[in-house]
XYZ file of C-alpha atoms in Angstrom:
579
model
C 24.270 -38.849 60.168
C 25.712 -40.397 57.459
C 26.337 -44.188 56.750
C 29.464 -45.562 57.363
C 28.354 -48.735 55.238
C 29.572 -49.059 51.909
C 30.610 -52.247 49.808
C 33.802 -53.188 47.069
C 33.191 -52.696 44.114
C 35.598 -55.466 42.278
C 35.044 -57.806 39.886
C 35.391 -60.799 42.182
C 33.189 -63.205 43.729
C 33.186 -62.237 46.977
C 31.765 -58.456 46.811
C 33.161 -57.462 51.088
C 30.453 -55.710 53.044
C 32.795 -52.798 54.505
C 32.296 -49.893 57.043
C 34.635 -46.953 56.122
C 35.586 -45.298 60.058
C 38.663 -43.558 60.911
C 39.608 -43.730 57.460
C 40.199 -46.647 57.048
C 38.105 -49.533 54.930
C 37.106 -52.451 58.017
C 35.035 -55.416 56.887
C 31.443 -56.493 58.219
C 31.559 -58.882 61.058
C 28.270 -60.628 59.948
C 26.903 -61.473 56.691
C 28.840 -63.416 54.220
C 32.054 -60.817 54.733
C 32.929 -62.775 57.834
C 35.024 -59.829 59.419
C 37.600 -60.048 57.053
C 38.397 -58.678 53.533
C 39.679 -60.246 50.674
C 43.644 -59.736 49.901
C 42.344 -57.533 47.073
C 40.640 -54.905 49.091
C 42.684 -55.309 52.210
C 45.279 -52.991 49.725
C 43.198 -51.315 47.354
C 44.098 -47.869 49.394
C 47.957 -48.374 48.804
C 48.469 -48.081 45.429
C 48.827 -44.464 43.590
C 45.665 -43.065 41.445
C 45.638 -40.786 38.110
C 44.821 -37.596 40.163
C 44.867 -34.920 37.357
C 43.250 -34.846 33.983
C 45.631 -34.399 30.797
C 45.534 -34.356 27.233
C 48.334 -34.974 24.807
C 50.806 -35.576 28.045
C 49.734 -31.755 29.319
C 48.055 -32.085 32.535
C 44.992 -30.130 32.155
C 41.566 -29.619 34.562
C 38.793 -31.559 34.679
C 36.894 -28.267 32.721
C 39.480 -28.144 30.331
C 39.123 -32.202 29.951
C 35.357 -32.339 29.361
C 35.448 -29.300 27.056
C 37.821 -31.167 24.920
C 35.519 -34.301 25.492
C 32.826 -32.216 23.888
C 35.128 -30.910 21.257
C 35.905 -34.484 20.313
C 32.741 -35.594 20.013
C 31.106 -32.681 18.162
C 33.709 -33.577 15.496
C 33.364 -36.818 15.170
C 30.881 -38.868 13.311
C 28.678 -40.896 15.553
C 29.262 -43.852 13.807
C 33.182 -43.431 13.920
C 32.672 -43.557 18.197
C 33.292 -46.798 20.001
C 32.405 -46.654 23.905
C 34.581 -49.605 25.323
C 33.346 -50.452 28.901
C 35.414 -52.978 31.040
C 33.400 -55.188 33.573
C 35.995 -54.986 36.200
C 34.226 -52.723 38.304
C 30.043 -54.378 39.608
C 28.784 -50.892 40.587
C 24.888 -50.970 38.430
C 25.751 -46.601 38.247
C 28.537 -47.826 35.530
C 26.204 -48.045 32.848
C 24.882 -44.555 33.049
C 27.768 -43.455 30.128
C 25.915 -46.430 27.989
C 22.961 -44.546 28.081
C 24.655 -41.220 26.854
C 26.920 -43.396 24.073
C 23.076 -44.808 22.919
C 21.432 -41.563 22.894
C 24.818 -40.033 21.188
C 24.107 -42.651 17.950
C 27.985 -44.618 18.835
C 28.525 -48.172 19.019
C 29.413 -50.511 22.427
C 30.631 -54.010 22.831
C 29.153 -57.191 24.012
C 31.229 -60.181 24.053
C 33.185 -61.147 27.545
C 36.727 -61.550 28.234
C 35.788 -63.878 31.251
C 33.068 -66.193 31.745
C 30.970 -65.867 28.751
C 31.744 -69.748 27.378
C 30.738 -71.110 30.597
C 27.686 -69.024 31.285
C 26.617 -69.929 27.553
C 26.818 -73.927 28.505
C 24.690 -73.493 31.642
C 21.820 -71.807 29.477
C 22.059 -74.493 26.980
C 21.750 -77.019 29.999
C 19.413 -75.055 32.184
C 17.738 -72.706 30.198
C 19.146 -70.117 32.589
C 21.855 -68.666 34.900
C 20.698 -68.961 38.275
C 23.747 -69.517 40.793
C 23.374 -71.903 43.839
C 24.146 -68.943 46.579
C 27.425 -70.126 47.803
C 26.392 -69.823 51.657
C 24.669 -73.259 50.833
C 28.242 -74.803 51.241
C 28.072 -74.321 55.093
C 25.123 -77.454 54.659
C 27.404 -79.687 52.363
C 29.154 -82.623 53.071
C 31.141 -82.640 50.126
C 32.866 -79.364 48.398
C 34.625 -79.975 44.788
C 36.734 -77.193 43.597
C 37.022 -77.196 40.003
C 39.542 -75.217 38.708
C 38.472 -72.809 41.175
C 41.542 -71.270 43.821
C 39.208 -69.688 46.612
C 42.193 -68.686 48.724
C 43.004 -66.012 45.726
C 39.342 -65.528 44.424
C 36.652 -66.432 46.962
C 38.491 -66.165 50.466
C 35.232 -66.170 52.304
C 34.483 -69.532 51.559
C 36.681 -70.735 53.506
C 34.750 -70.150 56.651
C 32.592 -72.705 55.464
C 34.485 -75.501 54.985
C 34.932 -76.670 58.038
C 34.507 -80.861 58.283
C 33.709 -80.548 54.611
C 35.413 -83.748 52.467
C 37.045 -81.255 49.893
C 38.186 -82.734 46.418
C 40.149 -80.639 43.881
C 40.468 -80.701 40.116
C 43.234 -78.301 39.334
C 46.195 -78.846 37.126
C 47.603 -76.186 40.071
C 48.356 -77.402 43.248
C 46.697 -75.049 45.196
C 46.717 -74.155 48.802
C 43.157 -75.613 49.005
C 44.777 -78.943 46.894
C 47.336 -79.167 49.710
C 44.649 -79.455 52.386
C 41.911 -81.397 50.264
C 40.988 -85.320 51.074
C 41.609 -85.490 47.233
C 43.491 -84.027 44.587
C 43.529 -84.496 40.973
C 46.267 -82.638 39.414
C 44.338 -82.976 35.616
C 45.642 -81.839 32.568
C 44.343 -78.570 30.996
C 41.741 -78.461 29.029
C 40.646 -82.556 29.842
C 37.752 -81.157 32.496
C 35.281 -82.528 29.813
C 36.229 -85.954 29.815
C 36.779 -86.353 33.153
C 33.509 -84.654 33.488
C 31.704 -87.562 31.519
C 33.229 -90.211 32.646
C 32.036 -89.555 35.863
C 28.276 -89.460 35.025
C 29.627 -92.801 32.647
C 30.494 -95.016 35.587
C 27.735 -93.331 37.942
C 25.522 -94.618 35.491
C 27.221 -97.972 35.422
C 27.171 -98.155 39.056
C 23.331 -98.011 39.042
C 24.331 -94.929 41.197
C 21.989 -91.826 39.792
C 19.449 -90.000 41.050
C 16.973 -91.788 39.437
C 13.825 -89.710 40.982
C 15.601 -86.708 39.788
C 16.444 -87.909 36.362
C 13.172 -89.535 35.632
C 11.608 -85.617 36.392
C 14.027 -83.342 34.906
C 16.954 -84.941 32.536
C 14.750 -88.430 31.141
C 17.115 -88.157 28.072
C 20.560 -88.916 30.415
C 20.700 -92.772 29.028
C 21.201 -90.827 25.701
C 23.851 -88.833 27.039
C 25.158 -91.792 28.729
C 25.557 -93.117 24.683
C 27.591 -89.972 24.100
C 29.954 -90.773 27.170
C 30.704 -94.169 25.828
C 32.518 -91.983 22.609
C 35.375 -91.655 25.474
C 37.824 -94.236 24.783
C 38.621 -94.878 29.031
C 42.486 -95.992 28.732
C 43.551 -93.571 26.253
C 41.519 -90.674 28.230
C 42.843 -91.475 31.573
C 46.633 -91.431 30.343
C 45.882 -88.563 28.404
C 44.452 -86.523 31.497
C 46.990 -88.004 34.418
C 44.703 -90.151 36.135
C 43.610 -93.714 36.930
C 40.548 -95.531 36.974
C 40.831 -96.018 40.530
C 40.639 -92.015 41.341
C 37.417 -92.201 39.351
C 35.747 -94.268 41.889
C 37.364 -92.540 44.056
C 35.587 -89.216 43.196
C 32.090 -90.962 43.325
C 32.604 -92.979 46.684
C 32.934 -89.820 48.122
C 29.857 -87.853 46.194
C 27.193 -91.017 45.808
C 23.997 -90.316 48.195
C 25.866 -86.874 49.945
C 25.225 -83.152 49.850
C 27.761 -82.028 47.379
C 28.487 -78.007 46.261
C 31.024 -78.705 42.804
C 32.286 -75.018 42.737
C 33.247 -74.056 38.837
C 36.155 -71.381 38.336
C 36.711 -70.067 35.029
C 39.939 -71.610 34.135
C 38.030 -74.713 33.060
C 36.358 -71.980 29.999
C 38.552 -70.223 28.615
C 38.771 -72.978 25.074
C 37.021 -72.752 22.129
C 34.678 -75.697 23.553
C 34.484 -73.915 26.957
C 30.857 -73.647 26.825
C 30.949 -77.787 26.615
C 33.106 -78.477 29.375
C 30.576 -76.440 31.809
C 28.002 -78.105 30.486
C 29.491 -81.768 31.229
C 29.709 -80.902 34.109
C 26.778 -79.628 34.917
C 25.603 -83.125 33.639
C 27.758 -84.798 36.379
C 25.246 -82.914 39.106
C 22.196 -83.873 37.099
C 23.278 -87.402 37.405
C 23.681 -87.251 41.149
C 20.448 -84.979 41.534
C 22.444 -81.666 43.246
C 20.187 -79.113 41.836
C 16.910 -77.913 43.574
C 18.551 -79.494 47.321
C 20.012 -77.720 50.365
C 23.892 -77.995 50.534
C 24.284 -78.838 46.663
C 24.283 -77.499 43.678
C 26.845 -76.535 40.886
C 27.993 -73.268 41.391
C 29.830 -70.801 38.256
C 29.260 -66.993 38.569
C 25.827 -66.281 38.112
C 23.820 -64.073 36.349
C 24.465 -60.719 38.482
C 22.056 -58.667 37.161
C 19.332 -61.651 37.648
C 15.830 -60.179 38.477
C 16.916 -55.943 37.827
C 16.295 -54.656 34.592
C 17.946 -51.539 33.594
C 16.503 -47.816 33.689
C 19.515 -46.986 30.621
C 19.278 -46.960 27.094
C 20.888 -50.082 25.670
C 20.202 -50.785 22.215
C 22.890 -49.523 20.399
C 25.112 -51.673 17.412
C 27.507 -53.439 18.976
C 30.998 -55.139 18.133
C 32.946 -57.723 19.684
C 34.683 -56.589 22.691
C 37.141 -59.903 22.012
C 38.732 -58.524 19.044
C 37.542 -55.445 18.845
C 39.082 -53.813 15.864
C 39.453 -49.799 17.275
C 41.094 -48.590 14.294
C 37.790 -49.188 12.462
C 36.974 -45.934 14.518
C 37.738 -42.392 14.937
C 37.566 -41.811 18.468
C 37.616 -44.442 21.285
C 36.213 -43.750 24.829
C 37.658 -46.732 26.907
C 36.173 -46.661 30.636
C 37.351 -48.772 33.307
C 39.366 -51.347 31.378
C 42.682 -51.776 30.145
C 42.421 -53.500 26.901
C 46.083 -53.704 25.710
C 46.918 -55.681 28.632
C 44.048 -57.616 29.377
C 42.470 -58.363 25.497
C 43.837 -61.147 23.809
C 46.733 -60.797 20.941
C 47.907 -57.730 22.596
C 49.978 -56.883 19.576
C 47.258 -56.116 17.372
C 45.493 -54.424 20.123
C 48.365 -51.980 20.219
C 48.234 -51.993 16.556
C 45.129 -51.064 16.196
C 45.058 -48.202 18.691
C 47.724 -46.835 17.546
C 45.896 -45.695 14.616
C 42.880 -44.322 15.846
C 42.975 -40.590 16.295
C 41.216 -40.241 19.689
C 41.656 -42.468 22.251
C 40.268 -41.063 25.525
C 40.938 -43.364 28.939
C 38.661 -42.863 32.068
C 39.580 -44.848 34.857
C 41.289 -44.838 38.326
C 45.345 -46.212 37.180
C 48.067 -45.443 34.957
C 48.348 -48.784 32.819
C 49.627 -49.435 29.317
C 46.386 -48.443 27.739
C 46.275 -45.116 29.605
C 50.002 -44.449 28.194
C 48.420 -44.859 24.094
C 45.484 -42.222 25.160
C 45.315 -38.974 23.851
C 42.796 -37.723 26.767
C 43.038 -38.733 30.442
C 40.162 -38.477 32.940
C 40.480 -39.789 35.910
C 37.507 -41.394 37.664
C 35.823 -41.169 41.227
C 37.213 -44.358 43.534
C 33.819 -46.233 45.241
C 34.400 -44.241 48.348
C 33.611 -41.048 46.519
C 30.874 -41.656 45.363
C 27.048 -43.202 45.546
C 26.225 -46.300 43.848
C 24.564 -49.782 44.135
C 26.139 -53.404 43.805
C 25.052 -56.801 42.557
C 27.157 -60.439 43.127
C 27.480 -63.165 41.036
C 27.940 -65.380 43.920
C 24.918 -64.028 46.555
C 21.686 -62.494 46.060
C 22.798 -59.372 47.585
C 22.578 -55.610 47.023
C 24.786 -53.818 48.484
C 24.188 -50.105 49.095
C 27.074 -48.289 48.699
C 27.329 -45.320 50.706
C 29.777 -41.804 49.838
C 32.402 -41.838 52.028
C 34.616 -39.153 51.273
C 34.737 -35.867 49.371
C 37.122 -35.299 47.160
C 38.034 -32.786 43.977
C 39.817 -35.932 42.199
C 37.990 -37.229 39.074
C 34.276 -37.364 38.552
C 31.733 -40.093 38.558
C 29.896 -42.093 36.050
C 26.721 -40.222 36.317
C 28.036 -36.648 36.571
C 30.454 -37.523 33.245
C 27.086 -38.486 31.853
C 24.717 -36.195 32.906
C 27.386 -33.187 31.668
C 27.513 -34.622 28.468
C 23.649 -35.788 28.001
C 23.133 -32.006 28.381
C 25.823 -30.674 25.767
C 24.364 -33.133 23.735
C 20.740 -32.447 24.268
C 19.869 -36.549 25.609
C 17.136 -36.935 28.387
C 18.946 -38.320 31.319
C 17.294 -38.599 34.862
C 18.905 -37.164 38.035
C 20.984 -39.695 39.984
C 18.856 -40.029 43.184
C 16.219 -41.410 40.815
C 17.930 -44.121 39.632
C 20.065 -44.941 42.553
C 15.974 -45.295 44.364
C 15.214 -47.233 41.039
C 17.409 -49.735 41.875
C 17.037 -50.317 45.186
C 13.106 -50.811 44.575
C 14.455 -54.197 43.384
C 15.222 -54.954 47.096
C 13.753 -56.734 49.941
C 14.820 -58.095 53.251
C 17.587 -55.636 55.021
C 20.945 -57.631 56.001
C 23.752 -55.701 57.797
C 23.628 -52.686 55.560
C 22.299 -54.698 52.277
C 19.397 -55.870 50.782
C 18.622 -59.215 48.436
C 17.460 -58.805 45.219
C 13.599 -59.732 45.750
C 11.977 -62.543 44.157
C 14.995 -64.795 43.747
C 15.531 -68.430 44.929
C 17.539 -69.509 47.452
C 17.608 -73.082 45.757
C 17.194 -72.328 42.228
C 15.582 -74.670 39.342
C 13.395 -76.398 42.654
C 10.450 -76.684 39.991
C 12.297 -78.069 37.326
C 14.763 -76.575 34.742
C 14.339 -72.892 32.723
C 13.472 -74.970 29.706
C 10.913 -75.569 27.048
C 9.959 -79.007 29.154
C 11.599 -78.117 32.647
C 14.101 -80.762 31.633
C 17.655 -80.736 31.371
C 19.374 -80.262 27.907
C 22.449 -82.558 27.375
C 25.186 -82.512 25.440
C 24.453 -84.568 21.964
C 28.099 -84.511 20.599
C 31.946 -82.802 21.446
C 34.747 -82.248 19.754
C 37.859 -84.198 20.632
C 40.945 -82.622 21.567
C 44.124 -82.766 19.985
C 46.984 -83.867 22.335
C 50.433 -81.776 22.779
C 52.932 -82.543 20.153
C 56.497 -82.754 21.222
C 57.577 -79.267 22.734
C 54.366 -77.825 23.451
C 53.247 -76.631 26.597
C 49.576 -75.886 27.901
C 49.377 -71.822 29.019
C 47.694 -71.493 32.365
C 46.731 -67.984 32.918
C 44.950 -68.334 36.366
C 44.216 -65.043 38.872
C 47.135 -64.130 40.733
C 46.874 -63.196 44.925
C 48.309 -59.972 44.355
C 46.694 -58.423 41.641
C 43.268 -58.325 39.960
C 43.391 -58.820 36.379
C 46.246 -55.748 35.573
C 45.250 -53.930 38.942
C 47.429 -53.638 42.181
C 50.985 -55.541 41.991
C 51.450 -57.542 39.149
C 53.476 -60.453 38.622
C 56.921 -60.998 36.129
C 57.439 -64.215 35.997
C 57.018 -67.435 33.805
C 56.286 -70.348 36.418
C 57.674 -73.830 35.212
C 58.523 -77.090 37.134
C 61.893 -77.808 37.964
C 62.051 -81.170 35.813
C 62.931 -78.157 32.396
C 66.344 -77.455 34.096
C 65.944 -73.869 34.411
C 67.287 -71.953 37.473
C 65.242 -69.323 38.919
C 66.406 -66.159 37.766
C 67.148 -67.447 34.316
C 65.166 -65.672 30.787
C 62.986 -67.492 28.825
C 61.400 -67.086 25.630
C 58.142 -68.330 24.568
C 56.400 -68.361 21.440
C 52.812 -69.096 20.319
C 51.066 -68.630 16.636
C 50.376 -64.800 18.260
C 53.551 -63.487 19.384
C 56.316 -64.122 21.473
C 57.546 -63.054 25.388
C 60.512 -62.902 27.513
C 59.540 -63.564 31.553
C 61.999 -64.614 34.105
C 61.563 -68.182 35.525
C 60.317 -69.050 39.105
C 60.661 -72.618 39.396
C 57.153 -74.150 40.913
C 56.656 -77.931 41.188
C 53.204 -77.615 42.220
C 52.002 -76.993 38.681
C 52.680 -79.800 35.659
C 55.408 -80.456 34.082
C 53.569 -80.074 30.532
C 52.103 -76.242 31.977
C 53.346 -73.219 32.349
C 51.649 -70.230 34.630
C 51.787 -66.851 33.816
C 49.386 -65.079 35.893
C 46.244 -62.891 34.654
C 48.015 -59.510 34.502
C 51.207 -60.170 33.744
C 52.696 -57.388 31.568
C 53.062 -58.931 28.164
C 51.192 -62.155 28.643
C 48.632 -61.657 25.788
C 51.075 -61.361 23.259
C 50.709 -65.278 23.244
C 46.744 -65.390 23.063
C 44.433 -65.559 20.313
C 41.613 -63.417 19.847
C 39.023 -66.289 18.023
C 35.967 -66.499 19.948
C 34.457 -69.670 22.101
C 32.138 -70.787 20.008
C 29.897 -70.357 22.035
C 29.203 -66.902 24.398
C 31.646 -64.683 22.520
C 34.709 -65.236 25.031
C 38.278 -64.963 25.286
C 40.363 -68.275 25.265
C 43.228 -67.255 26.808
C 44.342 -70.661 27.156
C 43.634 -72.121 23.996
C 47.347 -71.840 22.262
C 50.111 -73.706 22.993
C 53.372 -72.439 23.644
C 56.978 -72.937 22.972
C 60.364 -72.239 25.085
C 62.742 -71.029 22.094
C 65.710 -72.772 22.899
């Protein structure tokens, strides 16, 4: 009989347990899914697929379509073939077309567009990426949401939460902020400062973990040197708050279980690998790591503890500002690049002159409108594959639920053209078995990746000593000048990244003077955009949102690189409003 048990396959923390019956998608009622799915998947069956193949606006079939794949391919040199893979989609069966680009001679990306910065500052810290698991919430006393919205991106938190002293850091207020014992509504892109000016005063209040520092961080009185480099008045102004919220924050963290749970608003700078990093600091001081119901929580390493059965090592080019016209032929799978990459006006540039640009994915989008070739892909239900989480140990089988002559799969896109192209490729049973061999311990329909902690770093830090690496220096940030406005681009409820139904607005606070319904302009050193306004006093008056996904929004975002991880920082520009 076959299983009704399947899993989403979304780039989100969460990662729903489902059962597919009577057609329709119904959550788990145990495990961390809670019986309930995430706004995302609740809708993911209601909006319209690419059901037919074309090529040059023709609508073709899917022979046709790989033919002319081949075709493509055959005349093209290897060299002038970029394979652009988005991450949107956590199904491990995704890389099989990296192991046919390898074997083929092209080049792939690396680089994020997401959390790259702060994953970087956690491995300088840590020596590692190992998530606390976020069930270990339900055994806190004390949550801190940093930057993090779990009502839009981690609804199954909430569960847990319950007589939990919440504090939130957000310069949104969110519908967690509105419910929280404490808000602080902080200016963008200050998270670092307040960060060490917390483990500042916790030092000054005799108030560390002082077992915990003297095993694994022995060099915090030098970072508390570096803290002193914050100039306390100025800072505070600067970020919106007062001294007295500072002790606020620690009277309500000193000697309890706290989870501090890291979104990755609080990355996406230049220095976004830093401000991670401080933080983390902050949870040395108080000795969260290693201890049930604490811990400092990002998106962990997904893949921790699998290795992969593909070919990898290709040469590889920055998948920030990737420069396509460098290339001959472009094969862009499951992403949507001139929407979602940075400085979309030199993304459109750039594919504009490349001579083959071939999109295989699920949705018409504005990258699928530039291609010259159109396959359409499999959706999860259609297929077999395997998930990981960035937020759980889990993985998830994921279980065909339907049959269906729309699109084809990762691995049978692969495996047609590893044999045109004479590249060894395994059947898909054997690595679908491969990777659940990395399993243990059956839960509802899943299995957890074997060997993993449930409280990571309990014998000390991934480092050379076991110790934690601090900060030795930061760079300080420039305040607005007069005009300028910080650019929040935070996940919106309604649509993932440029999936599902996408926002049109420019949210500002009411204190501008512009009536909803009214056109603004807005300018950075990248390009320009016209949004209509929704007024929305629940974000700064110095900020304006435009959610992830908004149509245009990257026309005012640079593609430089953190310095550190080889991420986006979509919020590093300032804007303007032309007048």
């Amino acid at each position: 009989m076959k299983s009704k048990i399947t899993a989403c396959p979304l780039d989100c923390y969460d990662a729903c347990g489902i059962i597919y019956d009577d057609e329709k998608i119904k959550p788990f009622t145990n495990g961390h899914t809670s019986g309930f799915l995430c706004p995302h998947l609740n809708h993911y069956d209601k909006h319209e697929r690419i059901l037919n193949p074309r090529y040059k606006g023709k609508e073709i079939t899917m022979e046709e379509a790989l033919l002319k794949l081949k075709e493509i391919f055959s005349s093209t040199l290897k060299s002038d073939i970029l394979h652009y893979r988005g991450n949107g989609n956590f199904a491990l069966m995704q890389e099989v077309t990296d192991h046919f680009f390898v074997g083929l001679g092209a080049t792939l990306t690396d680089g994020n567009l997401c959390d790259g910065a702060g994953e970087a500052g956690i491995i300088n810290g840590r020596g590692s990426n190992k998530n606390m698991p976020l069930s270990e919430i339900e055994k806190s006393d004390v949550v801190i949401f940093w930057g993090r919205n779990p009502h839009t991106t981690s609804s199954h938190i909430l569960p847990l939460l319950k007589n939990k002293k919440i504090i939130v850091i957000d310069p949104m207020k969110t519908k967690i902020a509105k419910i929280a014992d404490m808000y602080i509504q902080i200016k963008p892109h200050t998270d670092i400062y307040l960060a060490m000016l917390l483990s500042r005063f916790i030092h000054i209040d005799d108030s560390v973990d002082e077992e915990f520092i003297e095993k694994y961080a022995s060099e915090f009185d030098d970072y508390y040197e570096l803290t002193q480099g914050v100039r306390i008045k100025a800072t505070l102004e600067n970020m919106g708050m007062t001294l007295g919220q500072i002790g606020d924050i620690l009277n309500l963290c000193i000697d309890k279980k706290v989870a501090i749970v890291c979104g990755v608003g609080i990355q996406k700078y230049r220095d976004g690998a830093d401000v991670i990093r401080a933080i983390d600091a902050f949870g040395v001081a108080l000795g969260l790591f290693a201890k049930e119901g604490s811990g400092v929580a990002y998106l962990g390493n997904s893949k921790e503890g699998i290795s992969s059965p593909f070919s990898t090592k290709a040469k590889r080019v920055s998948k920030v500002n990737t420069k396509f016209d460098e290339f001959e032929t472009v094969f862009i799978q499951g992403a949507n690049p001139v929407a979602q990459m940075p400085d979309s006006l030199r993304v459109k540039n750039s594919l504009e002159k490349t001579t083959n640009v071939i999109y295989f994915g699920l949705y018409e989008n504005e990258t699928s409108e530039m291609a010259d070739l159109i396959i359409p892909a499999k959706t999860f239900l259609e297929k077999k594959d395997i998930r990981t989480s960035y937020s759980s140990h889990a993985l998830m089988i994921m279980n065909k639920q339907i049959d269906s002559d729309i699109g084809i799969n990762e691995y049978n896109l692969s495996a047609y053209l590893c044999k045109e192209f004479e590249i060894k490729l395994q059947s898909e049973s054997t690595y679908l078995e491969y990777f659940k061999n990395f399993g243990i311990k059956n839960i509802y329909g899943c299995v957890e990746v074997e060997g993993l902690d449930t409280l990571p770093y309990k014998n000390g830090f991934d480092t050379d000593d076991g110790e934690f690496i601090f900060l030795d220096e930061f760079d300080v940030q420039q305040n607005n000048n007069d005009g300028e406005f910080n650019l929040i681009t935070m996940k919106s409820p309604t649509s993932l990244n440029s999936q599902f139904k996408r926002s049109k607005y420019a949210y500002v606070h009411s204190s501008l003077g512009y009536k909803d319904g009214d056109t603004i302009t807005m300018r950075s050193v990248n390009g320009t955009l016209a949004l209509v306004v929704k007024n929305n006093n629940d974000i700064r008056e110095d900020t304006i949102l435009i959610y992830s996904g908004t149509k245009g929004v990257n026309n005012l975002t640079t593609s430089n690189h953190s310095y550190e991880g080889k991420n986006a920082i979509y919020q590093e520009n300032k804007i303007t409003i032309i007048k």
